[in-house]
Coordinates of C-alpha atoms in Angstrom, one line a residue:
Chain B
M20 CA -56.9 60.9 130.1
S21 CA -58.9 58.6 127.5
L22 CA -57.6 55.6 126.2
G23 CA -58.8 56.4 122.5
Q24 CA -56.5 59.2 122.7
E25 CA -52.5 58.5 123.4
A26 CA -50.8 58.0 120.7
G27 CA -50.8 55.0 119.4
A28 CA -54.1 53.4 120.5
A29 CA -55.8 51.7 117.6
P30 CA -58.2 53.6 116.5
A31 CA -61.6 53.0 116.2
P32 CA -62.4 50.3 113.7
T33 CA -64.2 51.9 111.7
A34 CA -67.5 52.2 109.7
R35 CA -65.7 51.6 106.2
R36 CA -67.1 47.9 106.0
G37 CA -69.6 47.5 107.9
G38 CA -69.7 43.6 108.1
Q39 CA -66.3 43.5 108.6
S40 CA -65.2 45.4 110.9
W41 CA -67.7 43.6 113.2
R42 CA -66.3 40.9 112.9
R43 CA -62.9 42.2 113.5
V44 CA -64.7 43.4 116.8
A45 CA -65.6 40.3 117.5
R46 CA -62.8 38.6 116.6
D47 CA -60.6 41.5 119.3
T48 CA -63.0 40.9 122.2
L49 CA -62.4 37.3 121.5
V50 CA -58.6 37.1 121.2
G51 CA -58.1 39.9 124.0
Y52 CA -60.3 38.4 126.5
G53 CA -58.0 35.1 125.4
F54 CA -54.6 36.8 126.4
M55 CA -55.8 38.5 129.6
L56 CA -57.7 35.5 131.0
P57 CA -54.4 34.3 133.2
F58 CA -53.5 37.3 134.5
L59 CA -57.6 38.8 135.6
V60 CA -58.2 35.3 136.9
L61 CA -54.8 35.7 139.9
L62 CA -55.8 39.3 139.4
V63 CA -59.2 39.4 140.8
V64 CA -58.1 35.8 143.7
Y65 CA -55.1 37.7 144.9
H66 CA -55.5 41.3 144.3
T67 CA -60.0 42.1 143.9
W68 CA -60.8 39.0 145.7
P69 CA -58.7 40.2 149.8
V70 CA -59.7 43.9 148.4
L71 CA -63.5 42.6 149.1
F72 CA -63.6 40.0 150.7
G73 CA -61.7 41.7 153.5
T74 CA -64.3 44.5 154.5
Y75 CA -66.9 42.0 154.5
L76 CA -64.7 40.1 157.2
A77 CA -64.3 43.6 159.4
F78 CA -67.7 42.5 160.1
T79 CA -67.3 39.1 161.4
K80 CA -65.9 37.1 163.5
Y81 CA -63.6 34.3 161.6
N82 CA -61.0 31.5 162.8
V83 CA -60.5 30.2 159.6
I84 CA -61.8 26.7 161.1
S85 CA -65.3 27.8 160.6
P86 CA -66.7 29.9 158.4
P87 CA -67.2 34.1 159.4
E88 CA -70.6 35.0 161.3
F89 CA -71.5 38.1 161.8
V90 CA -71.3 40.9 163.9
G91 CA -72.2 44.0 162.5
L92 CA -70.1 46.9 164.0
D93 CA -68.7 45.0 167.4
N94 CA -65.2 44.5 165.8
F95 CA -65.2 48.3 165.6
R96 CA -66.3 49.0 169.3
E97 CA -63.8 46.8 170.5
L98 CA -61.1 48.4 168.2
A99 CA -62.2 51.8 169.6
K100 CA -62.3 50.4 173.5
D101 CA -59.1 48.1 172.7
S102 CA -56.0 50.7 174.2
Q103 CA -53.3 48.4 172.5
F104 CA -54.6 49.6 168.6
W105 CA -54.7 52.9 169.7
E106 CA -51.0 52.8 170.6
G107 CA -50.2 51.0 168.2
V108 CA -51.4 53.2 165.6
R109 CA -50.2 56.0 168.1
N110 CA -46.5 54.5 167.2
S111 CA -47.1 54.2 163.8
L112 CA -48.0 57.8 163.3
R113 CA -44.9 58.3 165.2
Y114 CA -43.2 56.6 162.3
L115 CA -44.1 59.3 161.1
I116 CA -41.3 61.7 161.5
V117 CA -39.6 59.3 158.8
V118 CA -41.8 61.4 155.7
P119 CA -40.1 65.1 155.8
V120 CA -36.8 63.2 157.4
I121 CA -36.5 60.9 154.6
Q122 CA -37.4 63.7 151.6
L123 CA -34.6 66.1 152.8
A124 CA -32.3 63.9 153.3
S125 CA -33.1 62.4 149.5
I126 CA -33.3 65.8 147.7
G127 CA -30.2 66.4 149.3
V128 CA -28.4 62.9 148.3
A129 CA -29.7 64.0 145.2
M130 CA -28.1 67.7 144.2
L131 CA -25.0 66.2 145.8
V132 CA -25.3 62.7 143.4
N133 CA -26.4 65.5 140.2
R134 CA -23.5 66.8 140.1
P135 CA -20.8 66.3 137.2
L136 CA -17.7 64.8 139.4
R137 CA -15.8 61.7 138.9
G138 CA -16.4 58.2 139.9
I139 CA -20.3 59.9 140.7
A140 CA -22.1 56.8 139.0
F141 CA -20.4 54.8 142.2
F142 CA -22.3 57.1 144.7
R143 CA -24.9 57.0 142.8
T144 CA -25.0 52.2 143.5
A145 CA -23.6 52.5 146.0
Y146 CA -26.3 54.7 147.9
Y147 CA -29.1 52.5 145.7
V148 CA -27.7 48.2 147.1
P149 CA -30.0 48.6 150.6
V150 CA -32.5 49.5 148.1
V151 CA -32.6 45.7 147.2
T152 CA -31.7 44.1 150.1
S153 CA -34.2 42.1 151.5
F154 CA -35.9 43.8 154.8
A155 CA -34.7 40.0 156.3
V156 CA -31.5 40.9 155.6
V157 CA -31.3 44.3 156.1
G158 CA -34.0 43.7 159.5
L159 CA -31.2 40.8 160.7
I160 CA -27.3 43.4 160.0
W161 CA -28.7 46.1 162.0
G162 CA -30.0 43.8 164.5
W163 CA -26.0 43.3 164.9
M164 CA -25.5 46.3 164.3
Y165 CA -27.0 47.7 167.7
Q166 CA -25.9 45.0 169.7
Q167 CA -24.6 46.9 173.3
T168 CA -20.9 46.1 172.3
G169 CA -21.8 47.3 168.4
P170 CA -21.0 50.2 165.6
V171 CA -23.5 52.1 166.6
N172 CA -22.9 52.5 170.0
W173 CA -19.3 53.4 169.1
V174 CA -20.0 55.9 167.3
L175 CA -23.3 57.8 169.2
T176 CA -20.9 57.3 173.2
H177 CA -17.2 58.5 170.5
L178 CA -19.6 61.1 169.3
G179 CA -20.2 62.0 172.1
L180 CA -24.2 61.2 171.4
M181 CA -24.5 58.8 174.3
K182 CA -23.3 58.6 177.4
E183 CA -23.7 54.8 178.1
P184 CA -23.3 52.3 175.5
H185 CA -26.5 49.7 175.1
S186 CA -28.3 48.0 173.0
L187 CA -30.9 50.1 171.9
L188 CA -33.5 48.0 170.0
N189 CA -33.3 45.9 173.7
N190 CA -34.0 49.8 175.1
P191 CA -38.3 50.5 175.1
S192 CA -36.7 54.7 174.6
S193 CA -35.0 53.7 171.4
A194 CA -36.1 50.7 169.3
L195 CA -38.8 52.4 167.7
Y196 CA -36.3 54.4 166.4
A197 CA -33.8 52.6 165.6
V198 CA -35.6 51.2 163.5
M199 CA -36.7 54.3 162.2
F200 CA -33.0 55.0 161.1
V201 CA -33.1 52.2 159.1
T202 CA -36.3 53.1 157.5
L203 CA -34.2 55.6 156.6
W204 CA -30.7 54.5 155.6
K205 CA -33.1 51.9 153.2
G206 CA -35.4 54.3 151.4
I207 CA -33.6 56.9 151.1
G208 CA -31.4 55.4 147.5
Y209 CA -35.0 54.9 146.7
Y210 CA -35.9 58.6 146.5
M211 CA -33.7 59.5 145.3
V212 CA -33.2 57.7 142.3
L213 CA -37.0 59.6 142.1
Y214 CA -34.6 63.7 142.3
L215 CA -32.6 62.4 140.4
A216 CA -34.8 62.3 137.4
G217 CA -36.7 65.6 138.8
L218 CA -33.8 67.1 139.1
Q219 CA -32.8 67.1 135.4
G220 CA -36.4 67.5 134.3
I221 CA -35.4 71.4 135.5
P222 CA -33.4 72.7 132.2
R223 CA -31.0 74.1 133.3
E224 CA -30.5 77.2 130.6
L225 CA -33.6 78.6 133.9
E226 CA -30.9 77.8 136.5
E227 CA -28.0 79.9 134.4
A228 CA -30.7 82.7 133.9
A229 CA -30.8 82.7 137.1
V230 CA -27.4 83.6 138.4
V231 CA -26.4 85.6 135.8
D232 CA -29.1 87.7 136.7
G233 CA -27.6 87.4 139.6
A234 CA -29.7 85.6 142.2
S235 CA -27.8 83.5 145.5
R236 CA -27.1 79.3 145.4
W237 CA -30.1 79.8 148.6
Q238 CA -31.9 81.2 146.0
V239 CA -31.3 79.6 142.7
F240 CA -32.9 76.1 145.1
W241 CA -35.7 77.7 147.2
H242 CA -36.7 79.7 143.2
I243 CA -36.1 77.1 140.6
T244 CA -34.9 73.3 142.0
L245 CA -37.6 72.9 144.4
V246 CA -40.6 74.9 142.1
G247 CA -39.4 71.9 139.5
L248 CA -39.6 69.1 141.8
R249 CA -42.8 70.0 143.7
P250 CA -44.3 67.4 141.4
V251 CA -41.8 64.6 142.7
I252 CA -41.8 65.7 145.8
L253 CA -46.2 65.8 145.4
V254 CA -45.2 61.6 145.1
C255 CA -42.9 61.4 146.6
S256 CA -43.7 62.1 150.0
L257 CA -47.3 60.5 149.5
L258 CA -45.2 57.6 149.0
S259 CA -42.8 57.8 152.2
T260 CA -46.4 59.1 154.5
I261 CA -48.8 55.8 153.4
S262 CA -45.7 53.4 153.5
A263 CA -45.1 55.4 157.0
V264 CA -48.7 54.8 158.7
K265 CA -48.5 51.3 157.2
V266 CA -44.6 50.3 158.9
F267 CA -44.6 46.3 159.7
E268 CA -42.3 44.7 157.6
E269 CA -38.5 46.4 159.5
I270 CA -40.4 45.9 162.2
F271 CA -41.9 42.2 161.9
V272 CA -37.8 40.9 161.6
M273 CA -36.5 43.4 163.7
T274 CA -38.6 43.6 167.1
Q275 CA -42.3 42.1 166.3
G276 CA -43.5 44.8 168.4
G277 CA -41.4 44.5 171.0
P278 CA -39.3 46.0 173.6
Q279 CA -42.3 46.1 176.2
G280 CA -44.5 46.9 173.1
S281 CA -42.3 50.2 172.0
T282 CA -43.1 49.1 168.6
Y283 CA -45.8 48.1 168.7
T284 CA -47.2 49.3 165.4
A285 CA -51.6 50.1 164.3
L286 CA -50.5 47.0 161.0
F287 CA -48.3 45.3 163.1
F288 CA -51.5 44.7 166.1
S289 CA -54.1 43.8 162.6
Y290 CA -50.9 41.1 161.7
A291 CA -50.3 40.1 166.1
K292 CA -54.2 39.5 165.9
A293 CA -54.3 37.5 162.8
F294 CA -52.1 34.8 162.7
Q295 CA -51.4 35.1 167.2
D296 CA -54.5 34.8 168.0
F297 CA -56.3 33.5 164.7
R298 CA -59.7 36.8 165.1
F299 CA -59.2 37.1 161.5
G300 CA -62.6 39.4 161.4
Y301 CA -61.3 41.5 164.7
A302 CA -58.0 41.4 162.8
A303 CA -59.7 42.7 159.3
A304 CA -61.5 45.6 160.2
A305 CA -58.2 46.9 162.9
G306 CA -57.2 46.4 158.0
L307 CA -60.1 48.9 157.4
V308 CA -59.2 51.3 160.0
I309 CA -55.2 51.9 159.4
A310 CA -56.7 52.3 155.1
V311 CA -59.0 55.3 156.5
I312 CA -56.0 56.8 158.6
S313 CA -53.2 56.4 156.2
L314 CA -55.5 57.5 152.8
A315 CA -56.9 60.7 156.4
F316 CA -52.5 61.7 156.2
G317 CA -53.0 61.3 152.1
V318 CA -54.7 63.8 151.8
I319 CA -53.2 65.8 154.7
N320 CA -49.6 65.0 153.0
F321 CA -51.2 66.0 149.6
R322 CA -52.6 69.7 150.7
L323 CA -49.2 70.1 153.0
T324 CA -47.2 69.2 150.0
R325 CA -49.3 71.7 147.2
G326 CA -50.6 74.6 149.7
G327 CA -49.3 77.6 149.6
K328 CA -49.7 78.0 145.9
A329 CA -52.4 78.8 143.6
D330 CA -50.6 77.6 140.5
A331 CA -50.1 74.0 142.0
Chain J
M1080 CA -10.8 94.7 132.5
T1081 CA -7.5 94.4 132.8
T1082 CA -6.2 90.7 131.4
A1083 CA -4.7 90.7 134.9
E1084 CA -8.3 91.2 136.4
T1085 CA -9.7 88.6 134.4
S1086 CA -7.4 85.8 134.7
Q1087 CA -7.1 86.3 138.3
L1088 CA -10.6 86.3 138.4
R1089 CA -11.2 82.8 137.2
A1090 CA -8.2 81.1 139.3
R1091 CA -10.6 82.5 141.8
R1092 CA -13.6 81.0 140.6
R1093 CA -11.4 77.9 139.9
A1094 CA -10.3 78.3 143.2
R1095 CA -14.1 77.7 144.1
A1096 CA -15.4 74.9 142.2
R1097 CA -13.1 73.2 143.9
L1098 CA -12.7 73.5 147.5
S1099 CA -15.7 73.1 146.8
N1100 CA -15.9 70.0 144.8
G1101 CA -13.6 69.1 147.7
L1102 CA -16.6 69.4 150.4
A1103 CA -19.1 67.7 147.7
Y1104 CA -16.7 64.4 148.5
A1105 CA -16.4 64.3 151.8
V1106 CA -19.9 64.1 152.2
L1107 CA -20.8 61.9 149.5
I1108 CA -17.6 59.2 151.1
V1109 CA -19.7 60.3 154.4
I1110 CA -22.2 59.3 153.2
A1111 CA -21.3 56.5 151.4
L1112 CA -19.7 54.4 154.2
I1113 CA -23.1 55.4 156.8
M1114 CA -24.8 53.0 152.8
L1115 CA -22.1 50.2 152.8
Y1116 CA -20.1 50.2 156.1
P1117 CA -23.1 47.3 157.6
F1118 CA -22.5 45.0 154.6
Y1119 CA -18.7 45.4 154.4
W1120 CA -18.6 44.3 158.9
T1121 CA -21.0 41.7 157.9
V1122 CA -18.5 40.1 155.0
I1123 CA -15.3 40.5 157.3
T1124 CA -17.9 39.8 160.6
S1125 CA -18.6 36.8 158.8
L1126 CA -14.3 35.4 157.6
E1127 CA -13.5 35.8 161.4
P1128 CA -13.4 32.5 162.5
T1129 CA -13.9 34.4 166.9
G1130 CA -13.2 36.8 168.8
S1131 CA -16.2 39.2 170.2
V1132 CA -19.2 39.4 167.8
Y1133 CA -20.6 42.8 167.8
D1134 CA -17.3 44.8 168.1
P1135 CA -16.7 47.9 165.2
K1136 CA -14.5 47.0 163.6
L1137 CA -12.2 47.2 160.1
L1138 CA -10.2 45.1 159.0
P1139 CA -10.6 40.9 160.8
N1140 CA -9.3 39.8 163.2
G1141 CA -8.4 36.8 161.0
V1142 CA -10.1 35.1 158.3
S1143 CA -11.6 31.4 157.4
G1144 CA -14.6 29.4 156.5
R1145 CA -15.8 27.6 159.5
N1146 CA -18.9 30.5 159.9
Y1147 CA -19.2 30.0 155.8
S1148 CA -19.2 25.9 156.6
A1149 CA -21.2 25.8 159.6
V1150 CA -24.0 27.1 157.7
I1151 CA -23.8 25.4 154.7
N1152 CA -23.6 22.1 156.1
G1153 CA -24.7 22.6 159.8
T1154 CA -28.4 23.3 159.8
S1155 CA -31.6 21.0 160.3
V1156 CA -32.7 22.2 156.8
P1157 CA -30.1 22.0 154.3
F1158 CA -29.1 25.5 152.7
W1159 CA -28.0 24.6 149.7
R1160 CA -32.3 23.4 149.4
M1161 CA -33.5 26.7 150.9
F1162 CA -31.0 28.1 148.1
V1163 CA -32.8 26.2 145.3
N1164 CA -36.0 27.0 146.5
S1165 CA -35.4 30.2 146.4
V1166 CA -33.7 29.9 142.5
V1167 CA -37.3 28.0 141.3
I1168 CA -39.7 30.7 143.3
C1169 CA -37.7 33.1 141.2
T1170 CA -37.5 31.3 138.7
L1171 CA -40.3 30.4 138.4
G1172 CA -42.0 33.6 139.6
V1173 CA -40.0 35.7 136.6
T1174 CA -40.8 33.6 133.8
L1175 CA -45.4 33.5 134.6
S1176 CA -45.2 37.6 136.0
V1177 CA -42.9 38.4 133.2
T1178 CA -44.9 37.0 130.4
L1179 CA -49.1 37.5 132.4
A1180 CA -48.2 41.1 132.7
A1181 CA -46.5 40.8 128.4
L1182 CA -50.0 38.7 127.3
A1183 CA -52.9 41.0 128.8
A1184 CA -50.9 44.4 128.3
Y1185 CA -51.1 43.6 124.5
P1186 CA -54.5 43.2 124.3
L1187 CA -55.4 46.5 126.7
A1188 CA -52.8 48.6 124.9
K1189 CA -53.2 47.9 120.9
M1190 CA -56.8 46.4 120.4
R1191 CA -60.2 47.5 120.7
F1192 CA -63.0 45.5 122.4
P1193 CA -65.8 45.9 124.7
G1194 CA -65.1 46.4 128.2
R1195 CA -61.8 47.1 127.5
D1196 CA -61.2 50.6 129.3
L1197 CA -63.4 49.6 132.5
I1198 CA -61.4 46.4 133.4
F1199 CA -58.6 49.4 132.5
Y1200 CA -59.6 51.4 135.2
A1201 CA -60.7 48.6 137.5
I1202 CA -57.8 47.2 137.4
L1203 CA -56.0 50.8 138.1
A1204 CA -58.4 51.0 140.9
L1205 CA -56.9 48.5 142.7
V1206 CA -53.6 50.3 142.9
V1207 CA -55.4 52.6 145.4
L1208 CA -58.1 51.0 147.1
P1209 CA -57.6 49.3 150.9
N1210 CA -56.3 46.4 151.0
E1211 CA -55.0 45.9 154.1
A1212 CA -56.3 42.6 154.2
G1213 CA -54.3 41.4 151.3
L1214 CA -52.0 38.8 153.4
I1215 CA -55.7 37.6 155.2
V1216 CA -57.5 36.9 153.0
N1217 CA -54.6 35.4 150.5
F1218 CA -53.6 33.0 153.5
V1219 CA -57.8 31.8 153.4
T1220 CA -58.0 31.7 150.3
T1221 CA -54.6 29.5 149.8
R1222 CA -55.6 27.0 152.5
K1223 CA -59.1 27.4 150.4
L1224 CA -57.4 26.2 147.7
G1225 CA -55.5 23.0 149.2
L1226 CA -52.4 24.4 148.3
L1227 CA -51.1 23.5 152.4
E1228 CA -52.8 19.7 152.2
Q1229 CA -50.7 16.9 153.2
H1230 CA -50.7 14.8 150.2
A1231 CA -49.7 10.6 150.9
G1232 CA -48.7 8.5 148.3
A1233 CA -46.4 8.1 145.8
F1234 CA -46.4 11.1 145.0
G1235 CA -46.9 12.8 148.0
P1236 CA -43.7 14.2 148.7
L1237 CA -43.1 15.6 145.0
L1238 CA -46.5 16.9 145.2
N1239 CA -46.1 18.6 148.2
M1240 CA -43.6 19.9 146.9
V1241 CA -44.8 21.6 144.0
S1242 CA -47.9 22.7 146.0
Q1243 CA -46.3 24.2 148.2
Y1244 CA -44.3 26.7 145.4
A1245 CA -47.1 27.2 143.8
A1246 CA -48.5 28.6 147.2
I1247 CA -45.9 31.0 147.6
V1248 CA -45.5 32.3 144.1
L1249 CA -49.2 32.1 143.1
P1250 CA -50.7 35.1 144.9
S1251 CA -47.5 37.7 143.2
L1252 CA -47.6 36.6 140.1
A1253 CA -50.4 39.0 138.5
S1254 CA -48.1 42.3 139.2
I1255 CA -50.4 45.6 137.9
V1256 CA -47.3 47.5 137.5
G1257 CA -45.9 45.1 135.1
L1258 CA -48.5 45.7 133.5
F1259 CA -49.1 49.4 132.6
L1260 CA -45.1 49.1 132.4
I1261 CA -45.6 46.5 129.0
R1262 CA -48.5 48.3 128.3
Q1263 CA -46.9 51.8 127.9
A1264 CA -43.9 51.0 126.0
Y1265 CA -46.9 48.7 123.7
L1266 CA -48.2 51.9 122.9
S1267 CA -45.1 53.1 121.3
V1268 CA -45.1 50.4 118.0
P1269 CA -46.9 51.4 115.4
L1270 CA -50.0 50.2 113.9
E1271 CA -48.9 49.7 110.3
L1272 CA -46.5 47.5 112.1
I1273 CA -49.8 44.9 112.9
E1274 CA -51.4 45.5 110.5
A1275 CA -48.7 44.6 108.4
A1276 CA -47.7 41.3 110.2
R1277 CA -52.0 40.6 109.7
I1278 CA -51.6 41.0 106.3
D1279 CA -49.5 38.1 106.2
G1280 CA -52.1 35.9 108.0
A1281 CA -49.7 36.3 110.9
K1282 CA -51.4 34.9 114.7
E1283 CA -51.9 37.2 117.0
L1284 CA -50.0 34.9 119.3
T1285 CA -47.2 35.2 116.2
I1286 CA -47.5 39.4 116.3
W1287 CA -47.4 39.5 120.3
R1288 CA -44.3 37.6 120.1
R1289 CA -42.1 37.7 116.9
V1290 CA -43.9 42.1 116.3
M1291 CA -44.6 43.3 120.0
L1292 CA -42.1 41.5 122.9
P1293 CA -39.0 42.3 120.5
L1294 CA -39.6 45.9 120.5
A1295 CA -40.7 46.2 124.3
A1296 CA -37.6 44.0 124.7
P1297 CA -36.0 46.7 127.3
T1298 CA -39.2 47.4 129.1
I1299 CA -39.1 43.5 129.4
A1300 CA -35.8 43.9 130.7
A1301 CA -36.8 45.7 133.7
F1302 CA -39.4 44.6 133.8
A1303 CA -37.9 41.9 134.8
I1304 CA -34.9 42.6 136.6
L1305 CA -37.9 44.7 139.5
E1306 CA -39.4 41.0 140.1
F1307 CA -36.6 39.3 139.9
V1308 CA -35.0 41.3 142.8
A1309 CA -38.7 41.2 144.3
F1310 CA -39.2 37.0 144.1
W1311 CA -35.8 37.0 145.7
N1312 CA -35.9 39.7 148.1
S1313 CA -39.5 38.6 149.5
F1314 CA -39.9 36.9 153.0
L1315 CA -43.6 37.7 155.1
W1316 CA -45.2 35.9 152.7
A1317 CA -43.2 32.9 153.0
R1318 CA -43.4 33.7 157.1
I1319 CA -46.6 33.4 157.2
L1320 CA -47.4 29.8 155.8
P1321 CA -47.3 26.7 157.4
L1322 CA -45.0 25.3 155.4
D1323 CA -43.0 22.6 156.1
P1324 CA -39.8 23.1 156.8
Q1325 CA -37.4 22.5 154.2
M1326 CA -39.0 24.6 151.6
L1327 CA -38.8 28.2 152.6
P1328 CA -36.5 30.5 150.5
L1329 CA -33.3 32.1 152.1
S1330 CA -35.1 35.7 153.2
A1331 CA -37.1 33.6 154.7
G1332 CA -35.6 30.7 156.4
L1333 CA -32.2 33.0 157.8
L1334 CA -34.8 34.5 160.2
E1335 CA -35.7 31.2 161.0
L1336 CA -31.7 30.2 161.2
S1337 CA -31.3 34.3 163.3
G1338 CA -33.7 31.9 165.7
T1339 CA -32.3 28.4 165.7
F1340 CA -28.9 29.5 165.3
S1341 CA -28.6 32.3 167.7
T1342 CA -25.6 31.0 169.3
N1343 CA -23.8 32.0 166.3
S1344 CA -24.9 34.4 165.2
R1345 CA -21.6 34.2 163.2
A1346 CA -23.1 31.7 161.3
V1347 CA -26.3 33.3 160.5
M1348 CA -23.9 36.4 158.9
A1349 CA -22.1 34.1 156.2
G1350 CA -25.7 33.5 155.7
T1351 CA -27.3 36.8 154.9
V1352 CA -23.9 36.9 152.5
I1353 CA -24.3 34.5 149.8
T1354 CA -28.0 35.4 150.1
I1355 CA -26.6 38.8 148.8
I1356 CA -24.6 38.4 146.7
P1357 CA -26.6 36.7 144.2
I1358 CA -28.9 40.0 144.5
L1359 CA -26.1 42.5 143.8
V1360 CA -24.0 40.6 140.6
V1361 CA -27.7 40.8 139.7
F1362 CA -28.0 44.3 140.4
A1363 CA -24.6 44.8 139.1
F1364 CA -25.2 43.5 135.4
G1365 CA -28.7 44.9 135.8
Q1366 CA -28.6 48.2 137.2
R1367 CA -29.9 51.3 134.2
Y1368 CA -33.1 49.0 132.3
F1369 CA -33.1 48.7 137.4
M1370 CA -32.9 52.0 137.7
K1371 CA -35.7 52.8 133.7
G1372 CA -38.1 50.4 135.7
L1373 CA -38.1 51.7 139.0
E1374 CA -38.2 54.9 137.6
G1375 CA -41.9 54.0 134.6
A1376 CA -43.2 52.4 137.9
V1377 CA -43.4 55.0 139.8
K1378 CA -44.4 57.6 136.3
G1379 CA -46.8 55.1 135.6

C-alpha cells in the first residue's frame, strides 16, 4: 500500500506556484516533526533501542554493573549445550497444543453467539470478561481453583476424569496443562470477537442460497463459513502461535517454571537468566533464539492455514 | 401441496428450531459458567469469615467484611496506597499515550513532507522486529536514566515518587497500535475542512484540537479504553523494577501480597475483587468502544 493513494491522504503539493508550495513543504516538515517528536522520542528509546541494543547484548557478557564485554558467539555456543534452555524450548513448543484448541473453540463460540437469540449480548460480554482481567488476578484465582480441595478437582473427579484429587499446579504431570487451560480460558473471548466480526462479514445470501440448493449444515459450514473465515483464521492462528511460543506471563504468575521445571518455558529461561542470575547478555541471546524459533513457527503456521488452496 | 401439509411442515420446522435454540442455550450457559464461576467463587469465598477456603460452593457459608478489612488495614503497604498508585499510573498512562498518539498521527495522515513514509514504515517494521530482549534493555535504560535512584533532601520523597511513577509509565507511552488506529480515523477527515481552517488563519495545533480530535473522538475513546485496561492490568514491568514497596500498583501488589499474606488467602481474594471492580465498570460502560478498538487494532 502506498500512503499517497489512500483515501483522504494529502495530495502531493501542486507546482502551481513553486515558491509557495516550497514554503508549504518546509512548514509542513517543521510542524509535522514537531507533532511527532514526543511520540518518536519515546518510541526510539523504548522500542527501537531495545531491538538494536538487545541484539548487540546477545553477543556480549553483561551484568549491568560493568560495561558489556564482547564475546562473539560464546552465548550461542553455551545455549546450544544448555539442557535447561532446550527443556524450556520443548515446553514452549508443547504449548502449541493450545493453538488449534483455542482456534476451534473460538470459532465454535463465535458461531454460537452469532445466532440471533434473546440475551445473546449477555453471553458475548460474559465470555469477554476474562480477556479484560489482568493475568495477575486471573493467575491468582486459578491458583486457588486448582488447589487439592478446590472446584476444579471436584469437577474432574465427579466427571470421572481423575481418580484422586491433587493440587494440579504442584504436580509435574499436570501443571503445564493446568496453565494451558488458563491461557485457553482467558483467550477464547478475544478470538471470539475477531471471528464474530469475520462471520458478520460473510454475506447471509451465500448461506441461504446454499441451503436452497440443498446443502447440508456441515457442507455450509465447510464450504462457506470456513472459507469466508479463512483470512481471520490466518491472522488469529498466527497471533496465537507466536504467543504460545513466547508464553510467559501466566507462567510467571502461576508456577515460576515449577514444579520440577515442568512449566519452565523458553522465555521464562530468558527472564530468569536476566533477573535472577543477572546474565543479561546470555538472556538476550536466548531471546534472539526464541525470536527465530517463533518466526519459524509463524511461517509454518502461515503455510498450514493457507495450504491446500490455490486461491489463498 | 395442501394447506394441511404446509402447516404441518411449518410446525415441524418450528419444533426443530426450538430444539436447536434450546441446545444452543444449554451450551451457552455451560460456557458462561466456566467463564464466570471462577470470579463468582472468588467473590463468595472472600466474603466468608471461616471454613475451609478452597471448597467448591454455590453460596457462601456466611457473610462478613473481615477479609476486606484485613486486606485494607492489615498489610504492610497500605492497600489504599496501591489503589492510588494504580489510579495515578492509569491516569498518566492513558492521557499521555492518547495525546502522544493523537498528535503524532496528524502529520502522518494529513501532511506531506520528506521522510513521512520512511518514518511510517519504520514504525510499522518495529511491530515485527524481534523484541524478546525488550524487558531487559528497558530495565537497563530505566536504570541509566537514573529513574530508580534514591534522592535525598527535603524534596527527596517527592522526587523518588515522581521518578518511580515515570519509570513505570514511560516504556508504554508510545503506542504503535494507537498511532495506527487514530491515523486511520484522521484519514477520513475531509481535506477541505482542514484547508478551510487554514485559510481562516487557524494554527495547526488549533486545527488538531478543533477539527481532528472531535472528528476522531469515537476512535480516540476506543483507544483510551484499551489503554485504561492495559495500564490497570499491567504488572510484569512493575514487578521486575526494584521499586519502593509503596510504589507498587494494585495488580503487582496483589502478587506481592499473595506471597506475604499466604496464610490468609481470603484476604488476598478480597484484594483481587477490589482490583477487578474498576475494570468491570469501565468495560461495562465502554464495551461498544472497546470491541471496536480491538477489531480496529487487529485489522490495522
